[in-house]
Coordinates of C-alpha atoms and ligand atoms in Angstrom, one line a residue:
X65 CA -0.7 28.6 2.0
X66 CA 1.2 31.3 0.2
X67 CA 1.4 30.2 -3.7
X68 CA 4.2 28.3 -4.3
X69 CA 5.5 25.6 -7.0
X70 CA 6.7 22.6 -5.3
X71 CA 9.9 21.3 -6.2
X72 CA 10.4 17.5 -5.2
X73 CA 13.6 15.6 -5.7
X74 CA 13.5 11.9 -6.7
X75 CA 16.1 11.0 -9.3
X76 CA 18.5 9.6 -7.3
X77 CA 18.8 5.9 -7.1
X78 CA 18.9 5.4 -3.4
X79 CA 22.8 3.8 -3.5
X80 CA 22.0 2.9 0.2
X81 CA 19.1 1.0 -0.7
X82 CA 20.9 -1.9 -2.8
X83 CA 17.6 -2.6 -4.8
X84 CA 16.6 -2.9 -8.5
X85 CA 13.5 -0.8 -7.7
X86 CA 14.4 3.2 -7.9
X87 CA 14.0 4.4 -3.9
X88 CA 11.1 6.8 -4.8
X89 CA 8.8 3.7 -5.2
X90 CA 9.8 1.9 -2.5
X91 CA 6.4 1.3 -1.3
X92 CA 4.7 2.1 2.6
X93 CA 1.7 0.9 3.7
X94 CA 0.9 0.1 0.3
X95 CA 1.9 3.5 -1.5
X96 CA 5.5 4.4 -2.9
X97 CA 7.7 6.6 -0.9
X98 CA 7.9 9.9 -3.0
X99 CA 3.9 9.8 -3.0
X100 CA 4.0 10.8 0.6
X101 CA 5.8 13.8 -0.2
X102 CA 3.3 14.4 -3.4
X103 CA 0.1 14.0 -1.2
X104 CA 1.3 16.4 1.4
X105 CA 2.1 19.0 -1.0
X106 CA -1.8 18.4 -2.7
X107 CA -2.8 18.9 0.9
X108 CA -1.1 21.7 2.0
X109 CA -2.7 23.9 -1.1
X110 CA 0.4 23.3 -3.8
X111 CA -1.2 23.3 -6.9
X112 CA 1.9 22.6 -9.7
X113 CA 4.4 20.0 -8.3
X114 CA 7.9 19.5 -10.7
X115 CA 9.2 15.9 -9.5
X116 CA 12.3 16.1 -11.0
X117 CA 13.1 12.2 -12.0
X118 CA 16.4 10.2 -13.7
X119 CA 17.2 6.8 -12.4
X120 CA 14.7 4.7 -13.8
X121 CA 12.4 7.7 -14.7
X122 CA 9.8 5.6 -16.9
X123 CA 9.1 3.3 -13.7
X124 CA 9.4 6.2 -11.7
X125 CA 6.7 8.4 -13.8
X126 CA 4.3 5.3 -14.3
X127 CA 4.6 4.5 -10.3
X128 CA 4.0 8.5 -9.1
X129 CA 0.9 9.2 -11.0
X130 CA 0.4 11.8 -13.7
X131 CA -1.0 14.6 -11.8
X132 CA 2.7 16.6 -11.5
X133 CA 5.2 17.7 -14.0
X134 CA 7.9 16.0 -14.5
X135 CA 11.5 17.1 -15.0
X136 CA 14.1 14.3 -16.6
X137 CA 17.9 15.0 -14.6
X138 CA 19.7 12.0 -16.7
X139 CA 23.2 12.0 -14.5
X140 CA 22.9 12.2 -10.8
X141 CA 25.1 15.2 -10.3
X142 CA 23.4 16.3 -7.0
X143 CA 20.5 18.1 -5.1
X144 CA 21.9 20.8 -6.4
X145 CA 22.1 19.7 -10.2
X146 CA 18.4 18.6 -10.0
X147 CA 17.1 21.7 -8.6
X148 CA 18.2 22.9 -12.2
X149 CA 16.5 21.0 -13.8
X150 CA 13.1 21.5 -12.7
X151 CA 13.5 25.2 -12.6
X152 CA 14.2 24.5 -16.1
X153 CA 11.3 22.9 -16.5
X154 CA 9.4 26.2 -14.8
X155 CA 10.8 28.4 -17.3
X156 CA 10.4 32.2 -16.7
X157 CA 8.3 32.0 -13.6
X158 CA 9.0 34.1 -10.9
X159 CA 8.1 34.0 -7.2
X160 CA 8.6 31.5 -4.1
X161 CA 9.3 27.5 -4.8
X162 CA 9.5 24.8 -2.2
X163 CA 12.0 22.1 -2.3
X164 CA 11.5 18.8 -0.9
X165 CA 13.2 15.6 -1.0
X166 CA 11.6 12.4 -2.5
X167 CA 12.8 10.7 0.1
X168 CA 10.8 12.3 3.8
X169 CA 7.6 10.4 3.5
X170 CA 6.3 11.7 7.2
X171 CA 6.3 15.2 6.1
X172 CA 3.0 16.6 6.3
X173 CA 0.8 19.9 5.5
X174 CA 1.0 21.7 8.6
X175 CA 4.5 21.7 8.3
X176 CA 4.5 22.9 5.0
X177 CA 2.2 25.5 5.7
X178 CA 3.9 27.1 8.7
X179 CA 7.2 26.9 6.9
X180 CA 6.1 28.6 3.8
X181 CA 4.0 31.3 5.6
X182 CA 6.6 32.5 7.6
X183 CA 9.3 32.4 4.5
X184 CA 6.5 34.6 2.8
X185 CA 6.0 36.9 5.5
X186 CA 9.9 37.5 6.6
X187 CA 10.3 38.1 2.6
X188 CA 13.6 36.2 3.3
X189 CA 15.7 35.3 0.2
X190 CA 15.3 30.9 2.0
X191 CA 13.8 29.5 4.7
X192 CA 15.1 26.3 5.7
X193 CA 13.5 23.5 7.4
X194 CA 15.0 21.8 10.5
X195 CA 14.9 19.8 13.5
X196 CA 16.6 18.7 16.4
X197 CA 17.3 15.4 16.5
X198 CA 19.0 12.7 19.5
X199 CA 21.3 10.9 16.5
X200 CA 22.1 13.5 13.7
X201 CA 23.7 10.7 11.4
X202 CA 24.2 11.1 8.2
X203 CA 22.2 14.6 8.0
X204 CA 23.4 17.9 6.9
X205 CA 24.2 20.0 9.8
X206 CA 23.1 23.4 10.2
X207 CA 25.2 26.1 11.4
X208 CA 24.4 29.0 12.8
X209 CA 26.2 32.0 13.7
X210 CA 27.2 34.0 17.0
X211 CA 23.8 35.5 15.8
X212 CA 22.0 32.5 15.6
X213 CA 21.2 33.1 12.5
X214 CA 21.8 29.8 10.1
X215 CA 25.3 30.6 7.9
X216 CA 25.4 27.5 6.1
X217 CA 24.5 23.6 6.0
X218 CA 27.8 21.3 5.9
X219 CA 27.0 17.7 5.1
X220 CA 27.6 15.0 7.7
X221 CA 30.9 14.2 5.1
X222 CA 32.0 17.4 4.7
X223 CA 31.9 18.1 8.2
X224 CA 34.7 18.4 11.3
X225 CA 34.4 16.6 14.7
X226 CA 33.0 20.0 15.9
X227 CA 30.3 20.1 13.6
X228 CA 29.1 17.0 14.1
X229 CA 28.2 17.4 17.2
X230 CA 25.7 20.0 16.5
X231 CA 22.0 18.2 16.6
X232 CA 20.2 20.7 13.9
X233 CA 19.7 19.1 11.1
X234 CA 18.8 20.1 7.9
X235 CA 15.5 18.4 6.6
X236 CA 16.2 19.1 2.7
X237 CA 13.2 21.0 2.8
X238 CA 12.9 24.7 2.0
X239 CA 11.3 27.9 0.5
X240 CA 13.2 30.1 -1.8
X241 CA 12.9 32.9 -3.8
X242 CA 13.1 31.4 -7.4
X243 CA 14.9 34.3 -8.9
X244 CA 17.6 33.8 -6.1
X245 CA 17.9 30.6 -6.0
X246 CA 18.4 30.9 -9.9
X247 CA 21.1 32.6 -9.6
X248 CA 23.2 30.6 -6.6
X249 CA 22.7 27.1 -8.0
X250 CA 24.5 29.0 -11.0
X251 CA 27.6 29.3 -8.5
X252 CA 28.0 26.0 -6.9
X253 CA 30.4 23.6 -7.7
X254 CA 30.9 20.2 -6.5
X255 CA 34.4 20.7 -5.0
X256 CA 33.5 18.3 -1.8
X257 CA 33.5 14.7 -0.6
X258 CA 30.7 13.2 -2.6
X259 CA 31.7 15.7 -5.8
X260 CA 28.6 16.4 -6.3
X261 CA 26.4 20.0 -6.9
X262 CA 24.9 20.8 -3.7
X263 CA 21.8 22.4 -2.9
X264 CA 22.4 23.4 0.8
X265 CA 25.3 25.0 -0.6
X266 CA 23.0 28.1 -1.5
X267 CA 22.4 28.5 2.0
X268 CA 25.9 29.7 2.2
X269 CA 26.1 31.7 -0.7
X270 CA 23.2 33.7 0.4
X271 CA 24.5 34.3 3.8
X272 CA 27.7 35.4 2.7
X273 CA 26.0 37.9 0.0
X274 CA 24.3 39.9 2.9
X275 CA 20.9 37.9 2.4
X276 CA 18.1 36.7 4.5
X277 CA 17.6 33.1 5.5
X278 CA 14.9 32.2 7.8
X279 CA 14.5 29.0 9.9
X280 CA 11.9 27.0 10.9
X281 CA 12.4 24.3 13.6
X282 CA 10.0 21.4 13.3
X283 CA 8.1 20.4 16.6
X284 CA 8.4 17.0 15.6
X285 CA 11.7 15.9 14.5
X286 CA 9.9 12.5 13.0
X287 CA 8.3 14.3 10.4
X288 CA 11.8 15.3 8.9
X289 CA 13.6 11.9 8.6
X290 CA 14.6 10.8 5.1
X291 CA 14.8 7.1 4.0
X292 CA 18.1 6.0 3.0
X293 CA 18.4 2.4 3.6
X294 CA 16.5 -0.1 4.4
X295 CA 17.0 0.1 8.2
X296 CA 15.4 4.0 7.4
X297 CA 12.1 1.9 5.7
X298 CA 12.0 -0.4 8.4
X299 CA 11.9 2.3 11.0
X300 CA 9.6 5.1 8.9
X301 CA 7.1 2.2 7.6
X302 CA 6.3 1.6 11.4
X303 CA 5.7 5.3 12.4
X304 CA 3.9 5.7 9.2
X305 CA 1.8 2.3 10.3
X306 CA 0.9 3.2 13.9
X307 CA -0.1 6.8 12.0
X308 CA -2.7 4.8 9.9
X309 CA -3.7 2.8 13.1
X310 CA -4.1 6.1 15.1
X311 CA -6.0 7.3 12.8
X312 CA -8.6 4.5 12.2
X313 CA -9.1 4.3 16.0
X314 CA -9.6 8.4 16.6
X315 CA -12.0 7.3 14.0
X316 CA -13.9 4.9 15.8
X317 CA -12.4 1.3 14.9
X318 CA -11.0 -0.9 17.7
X319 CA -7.6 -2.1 16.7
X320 CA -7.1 -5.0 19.3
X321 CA -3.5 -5.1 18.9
X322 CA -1.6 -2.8 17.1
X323 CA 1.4 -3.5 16.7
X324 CA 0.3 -6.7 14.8
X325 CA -2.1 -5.0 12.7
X326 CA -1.1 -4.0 8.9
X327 CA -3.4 -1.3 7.0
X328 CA -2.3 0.2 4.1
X329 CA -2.7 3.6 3.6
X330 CA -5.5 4.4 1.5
X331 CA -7.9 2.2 3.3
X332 CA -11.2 3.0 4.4
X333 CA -12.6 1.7 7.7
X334 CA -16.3 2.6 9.3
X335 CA -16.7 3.1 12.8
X336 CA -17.5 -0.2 15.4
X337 CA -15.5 -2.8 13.6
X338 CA -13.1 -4.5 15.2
X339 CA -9.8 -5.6 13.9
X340 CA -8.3 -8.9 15.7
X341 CA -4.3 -9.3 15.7
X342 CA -2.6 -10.5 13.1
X343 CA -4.7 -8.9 10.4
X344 CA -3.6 -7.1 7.3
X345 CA -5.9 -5.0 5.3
X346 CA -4.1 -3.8 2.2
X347 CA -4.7 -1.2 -0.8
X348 CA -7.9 -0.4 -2.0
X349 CA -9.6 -1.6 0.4
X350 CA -13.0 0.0 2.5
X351 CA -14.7 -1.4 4.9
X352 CA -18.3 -0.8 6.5
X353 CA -19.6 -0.1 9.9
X354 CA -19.4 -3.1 12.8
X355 CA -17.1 -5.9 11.0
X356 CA -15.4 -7.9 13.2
X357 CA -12.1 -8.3 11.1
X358 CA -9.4 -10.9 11.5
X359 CA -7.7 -12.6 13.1
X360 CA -5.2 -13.9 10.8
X361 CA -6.4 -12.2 7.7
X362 CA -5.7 -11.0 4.5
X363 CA -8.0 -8.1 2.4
X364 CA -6.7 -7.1 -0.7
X365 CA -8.5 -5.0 -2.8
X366 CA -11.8 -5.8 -1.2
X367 CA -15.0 -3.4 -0.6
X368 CA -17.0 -4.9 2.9
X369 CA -20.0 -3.7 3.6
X370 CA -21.4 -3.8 7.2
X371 CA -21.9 -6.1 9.9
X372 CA -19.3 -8.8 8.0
X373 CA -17.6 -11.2 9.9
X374 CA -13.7 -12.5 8.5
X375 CA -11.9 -14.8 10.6
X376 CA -8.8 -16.6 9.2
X377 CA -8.9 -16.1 5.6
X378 CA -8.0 -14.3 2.7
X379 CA -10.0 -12.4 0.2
X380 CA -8.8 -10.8 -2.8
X381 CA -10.4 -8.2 -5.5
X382 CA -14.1 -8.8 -4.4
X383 CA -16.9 -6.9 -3.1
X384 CA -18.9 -8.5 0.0
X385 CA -22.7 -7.4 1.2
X386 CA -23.6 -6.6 4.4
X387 CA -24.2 -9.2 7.4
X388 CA -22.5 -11.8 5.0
X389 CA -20.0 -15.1 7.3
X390 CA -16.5 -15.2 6.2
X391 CA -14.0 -18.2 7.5
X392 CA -12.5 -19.7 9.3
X393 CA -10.2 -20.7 6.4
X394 CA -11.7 -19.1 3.4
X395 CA -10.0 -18.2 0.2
X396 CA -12.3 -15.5 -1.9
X397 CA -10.0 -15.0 -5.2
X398 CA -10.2 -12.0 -7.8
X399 CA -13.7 -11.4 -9.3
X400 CA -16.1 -12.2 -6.7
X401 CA -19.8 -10.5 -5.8
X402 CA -20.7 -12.3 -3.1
X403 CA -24.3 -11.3 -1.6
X404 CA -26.1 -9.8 1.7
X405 CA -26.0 -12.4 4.2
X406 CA -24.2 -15.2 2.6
X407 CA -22.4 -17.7 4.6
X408 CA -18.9 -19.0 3.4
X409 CA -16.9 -21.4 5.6
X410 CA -14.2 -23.4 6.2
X411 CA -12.1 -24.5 3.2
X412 CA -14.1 -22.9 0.7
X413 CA -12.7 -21.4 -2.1
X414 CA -14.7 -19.0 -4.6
X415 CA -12.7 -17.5 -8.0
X416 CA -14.4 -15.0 -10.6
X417 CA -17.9 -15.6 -9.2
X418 CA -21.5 -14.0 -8.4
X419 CA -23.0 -15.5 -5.1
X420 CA -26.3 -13.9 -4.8
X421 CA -27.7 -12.8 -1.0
X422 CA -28.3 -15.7 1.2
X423 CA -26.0 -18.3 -0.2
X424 CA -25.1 -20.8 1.9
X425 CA -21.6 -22.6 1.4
X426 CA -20.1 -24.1 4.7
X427 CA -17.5 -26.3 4.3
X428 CA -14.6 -27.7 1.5
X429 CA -15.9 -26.4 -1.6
X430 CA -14.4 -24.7 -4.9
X431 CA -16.4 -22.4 -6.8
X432 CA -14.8 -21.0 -10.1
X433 CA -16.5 -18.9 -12.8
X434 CA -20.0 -19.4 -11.8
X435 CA -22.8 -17.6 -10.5
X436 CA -25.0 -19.3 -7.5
X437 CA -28.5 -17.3 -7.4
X438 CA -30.3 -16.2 -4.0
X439 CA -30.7 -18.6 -0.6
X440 CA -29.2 -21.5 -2.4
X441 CA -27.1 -24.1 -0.4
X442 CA -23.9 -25.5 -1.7
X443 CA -23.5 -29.0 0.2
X444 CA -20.5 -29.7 1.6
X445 CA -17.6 -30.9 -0.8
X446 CA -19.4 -29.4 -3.9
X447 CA -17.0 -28.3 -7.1
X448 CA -17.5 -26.9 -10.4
X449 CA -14.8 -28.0 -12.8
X450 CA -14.4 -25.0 -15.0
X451 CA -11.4 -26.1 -16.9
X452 CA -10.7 -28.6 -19.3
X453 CA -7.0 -28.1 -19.4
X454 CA -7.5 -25.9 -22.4
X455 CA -9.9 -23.0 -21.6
X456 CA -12.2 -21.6 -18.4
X457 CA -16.6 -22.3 -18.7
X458 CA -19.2 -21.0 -16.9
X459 CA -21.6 -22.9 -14.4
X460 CA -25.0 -20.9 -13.8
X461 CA -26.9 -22.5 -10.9
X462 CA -30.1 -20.6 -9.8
X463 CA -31.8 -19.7 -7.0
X464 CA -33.3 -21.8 -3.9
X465 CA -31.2 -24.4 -5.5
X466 CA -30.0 -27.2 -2.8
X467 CA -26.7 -29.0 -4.2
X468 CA -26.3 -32.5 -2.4
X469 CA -23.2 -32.7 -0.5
X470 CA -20.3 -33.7 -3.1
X471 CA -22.2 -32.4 -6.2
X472 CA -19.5 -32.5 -9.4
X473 CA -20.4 -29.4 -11.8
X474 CA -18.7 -30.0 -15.4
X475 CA -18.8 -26.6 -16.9
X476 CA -20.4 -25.2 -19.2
X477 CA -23.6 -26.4 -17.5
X478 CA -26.9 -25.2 -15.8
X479 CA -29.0 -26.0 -12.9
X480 CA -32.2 -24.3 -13.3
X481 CA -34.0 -22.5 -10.0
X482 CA -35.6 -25.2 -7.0
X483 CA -33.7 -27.8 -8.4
X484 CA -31.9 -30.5 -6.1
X485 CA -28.9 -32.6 -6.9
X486 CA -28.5 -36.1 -5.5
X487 CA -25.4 -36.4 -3.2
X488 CA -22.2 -37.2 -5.0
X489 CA -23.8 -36.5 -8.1
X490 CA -21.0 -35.5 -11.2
X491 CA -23.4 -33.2 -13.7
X492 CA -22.6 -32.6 -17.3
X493 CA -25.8 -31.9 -18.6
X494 CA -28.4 -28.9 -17.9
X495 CA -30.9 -29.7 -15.0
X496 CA -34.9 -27.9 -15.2
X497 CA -36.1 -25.6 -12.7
X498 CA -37.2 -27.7 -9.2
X499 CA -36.2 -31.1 -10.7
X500 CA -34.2 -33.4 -8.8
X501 CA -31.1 -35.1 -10.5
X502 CA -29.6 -37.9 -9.3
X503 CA -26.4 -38.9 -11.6
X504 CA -24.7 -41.4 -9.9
X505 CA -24.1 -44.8 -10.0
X506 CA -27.0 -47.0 -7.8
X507 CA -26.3 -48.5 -4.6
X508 CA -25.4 -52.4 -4.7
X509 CA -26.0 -54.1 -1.3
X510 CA -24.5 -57.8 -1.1
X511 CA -25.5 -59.3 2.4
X512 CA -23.0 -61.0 4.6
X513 CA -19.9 -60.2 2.3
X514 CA -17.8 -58.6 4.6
X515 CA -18.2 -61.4 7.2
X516 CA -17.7 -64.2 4.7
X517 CA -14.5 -62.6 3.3
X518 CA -13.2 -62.0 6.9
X519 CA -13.9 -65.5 7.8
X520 CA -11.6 -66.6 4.6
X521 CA -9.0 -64.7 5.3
X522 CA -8.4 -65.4 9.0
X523 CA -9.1 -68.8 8.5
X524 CA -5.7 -68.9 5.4
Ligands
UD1_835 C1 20.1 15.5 1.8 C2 20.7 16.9 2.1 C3 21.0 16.8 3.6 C4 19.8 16.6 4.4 C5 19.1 15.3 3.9 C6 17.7 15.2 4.6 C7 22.0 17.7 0.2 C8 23.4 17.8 -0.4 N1 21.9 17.0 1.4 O1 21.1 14.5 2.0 O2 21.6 18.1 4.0 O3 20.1 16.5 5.8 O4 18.9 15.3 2.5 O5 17.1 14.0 4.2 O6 21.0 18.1 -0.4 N2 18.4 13.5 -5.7 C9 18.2 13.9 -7.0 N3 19.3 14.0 -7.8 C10 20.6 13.9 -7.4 C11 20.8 13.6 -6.1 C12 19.7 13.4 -5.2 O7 17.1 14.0 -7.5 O8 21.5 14.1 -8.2 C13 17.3 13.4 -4.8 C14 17.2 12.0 -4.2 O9 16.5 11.1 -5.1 C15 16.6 12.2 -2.9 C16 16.9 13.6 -2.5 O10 17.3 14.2 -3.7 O11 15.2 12.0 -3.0 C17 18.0 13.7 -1.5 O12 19.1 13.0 -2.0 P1 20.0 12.1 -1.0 O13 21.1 11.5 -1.8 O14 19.1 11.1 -0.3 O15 20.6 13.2 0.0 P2 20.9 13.0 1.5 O16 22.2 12.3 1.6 O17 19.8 12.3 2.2
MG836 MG1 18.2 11.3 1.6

């Protein structure tokens, strides 16, 4: 990769889009649009990226990261006008730029490379990206000459019945000498349909001034598309999806079904586990070797270690050991450790809380702000109540502790290690290490009762 200052255009608000939220963050698979087009300038070798911002630049800035410069363009004048800008921003530096548009999230580093190495080795004044594509919609057309050589790029509005028949179209993507390119965005105006200062009106200006410009045709006329409405994210987010999916599988991950899988796409996934339809795995996740994933889940910020199981549930912000059950019908909130070989299972429910290797909670319990030390069973039905209406306490229970099926925790309290609670037992106060507690009321057995009182009533 030749050296080369990546220019990336993102100020615009995305008209087309009809949203509150600026287009550039209009997230993907979990990551904002104009992040794509960031990432595959990191990984084609560009070192200094200007993303030239304006509509909703503070969100914008916050949403992009702060590993680029940014350039502010406060009116929305054009590509064009905010090419200025961050060649304003560049100052006296010489050499080649690429230009991008925020908006082309399936652009990618080969791409980038091959354009940009043959722009440096033609020493043309611009190289300009394009592809041939089946419906050329609202794309800038390029035209090339008897020759042809490209002469200019008329936009889809700008452009006669003729030209909009031709199927070249220009990606908004393109190498330039900076001192040119300088000087021609100097001479365009914005006499045209949209009245605004176009950047592919260079192209033209070069042409007609005896320069070079080179063209590259892109193999893959996907990577090219640009996002303009929401039918554009609709259609992009599922190439970019079957990408991820692709990927994970080449990988060694069986995805059962694809096209009902959902991974976002900075997830990590280790080789042998399976994921079951209806499954989505979302940012920040990373998952181990041989889980068996889904179906109908939901990961979210979750680290899985390997050999986990995770059928029908939902886990959020939590970190799981190896070999440890999940579901069916599990809800694992923000703030959970949960152990090696733990079992969770149906209806369970665990919220800012430490369960140490070998727990064992099966069935309809809620767990919130506690910790639950190692191999201890949680009966069936057994609840800590961490809140008084007023503020959250902590239940400590230790280890090879065996809670009685329906055991009531009133936080702040502790059950000391060994211990067993009674069935149905509600404990306020601190039980010792391997003592049995039984805090309930005693059973009252009155013989014949039930008879007698049946007898009364059927005989009114
Ligand atoms: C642009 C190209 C078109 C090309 C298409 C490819 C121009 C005039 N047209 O059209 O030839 O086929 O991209 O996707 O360049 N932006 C700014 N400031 C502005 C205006 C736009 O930063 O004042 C940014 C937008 O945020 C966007 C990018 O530039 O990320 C492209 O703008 P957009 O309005 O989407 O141009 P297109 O109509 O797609
Ligand atoms: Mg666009």
């Amino acid at each position: 990769m030749p050296d080369m200052v990546g220019i990336i255009l993102a100020a615009g608000k995305g008209t087309r889009m009809k949203s509150k939220l600026p287009k550039a963050l209009h997230p993907i698979c979990g990551k904002p649009i104009s992040r794509y087009v960031i990432d595959a300038c990191r990984e084609s070798g560009i070192g200094d990226c200007v993303v030239v911002i304006g509509h909703g630049a503070d969100q914008v800035r916050a949403g992009l990261g702060d590993d680029v410069r940014y350039a502010i363009q406060s009116q929305q004048l054009g590509t064009g006008d905010a090419c200025k800008r961050a060649i304003e921003v560049l100052d006296g530096a010489d050499g080649d730029v690429i230009v991008l548009p925020g908006d082309a999230p399936m652009i990618g580093a080969d791409i980038l490379k091959k354009l940009s190495g043959e722009h440096a080795a033609s020493g043309a004044a611009a190289t300009v990206l394009t592809a041939v594509l089946d419906d050329a919609r609202q794309y800038g057309r390029v035209i090339r000459g008897a020759d042809r050589n490209v002469e200019r790029i008329v936009e889809a509005k700008d452009a006669s019945p003729e030209e909009l028949k031709v199927g070249e179209i220009n990606a908004a993507v393109y190498c330039f000498n900076l001192a040119l390119l300088r000087k021609y965005l100097g001479e365009i105006t914005p006499a045209n349909a949209q009245g605004e200062y176009y950047l592919t009106d260079v192209i033209g200006l070069m042409v007609r001034d005896g320069l070079t410009v080179g063209a590259v045709v892109s193999d893959d006329p996907n990577v090219v598309l640009g996002i303009n409405d929401r039918v554009d994210l609709a259609h992009l987010a599922g190439l970019i999806r079957r990408n991820i999916l692709e990927k994970l599988m080449v990988g060694g991950v069986t995805v059962v079904d694809p096209s009902s899988t959902y991974v976002d796409a900075d997830v990590v996934v280790g080789a042998d586990t399976v994921i079951h339809p209806q499954t989505y795995i979302e940012k920040g996740c990373k998952i181990g070797e041989g889980c068996v994933i889904g179906p109908s889940s939901r990961l979210v910020n979750v680290e899985l270690g390997n050999e986990i199981t995770v059928l029908f549930s939902n886990l959020t912000d939590s970190t799981f050991g190896d070999g440890t059950r999940v579901g069916p019908f599990a809800n694992i909130r923000p703030g959970c450790r949960i152990g090696r070989k733990v079992k969770l299972g149906d209806f369970v429910e665990a919220k800012n809380s430490v369960l140490e290797d070998g727990v064992s909670m099966g069935h309809l319990s809620y767990i919130g702000d506690a910790t639950i030390g190692e191999r201890t069973n949680v009966g069936a039905g057994t609840i800590t109540c961490n809140y008084d209406g007023y503020n959250k306490f902590k239940t400590i229970i230790g280890k090879n502790v065996f809670l009685g099926s329906s055991t009531t925790m009133v936080a702040p309290v502790e059950i000391g290690d060994g211990a067993l609670t009674a069935a149905g037992s509600v404990i306020t106060d601190n039980v010792p290490a391997d003592a049995l507690v039984i805090a309930r009321s005693k059973q009252i057995v009155k013989e014949q009762w039930a008879r007698l009182r049946r007898e009364q009533k059927e005989k009114a």
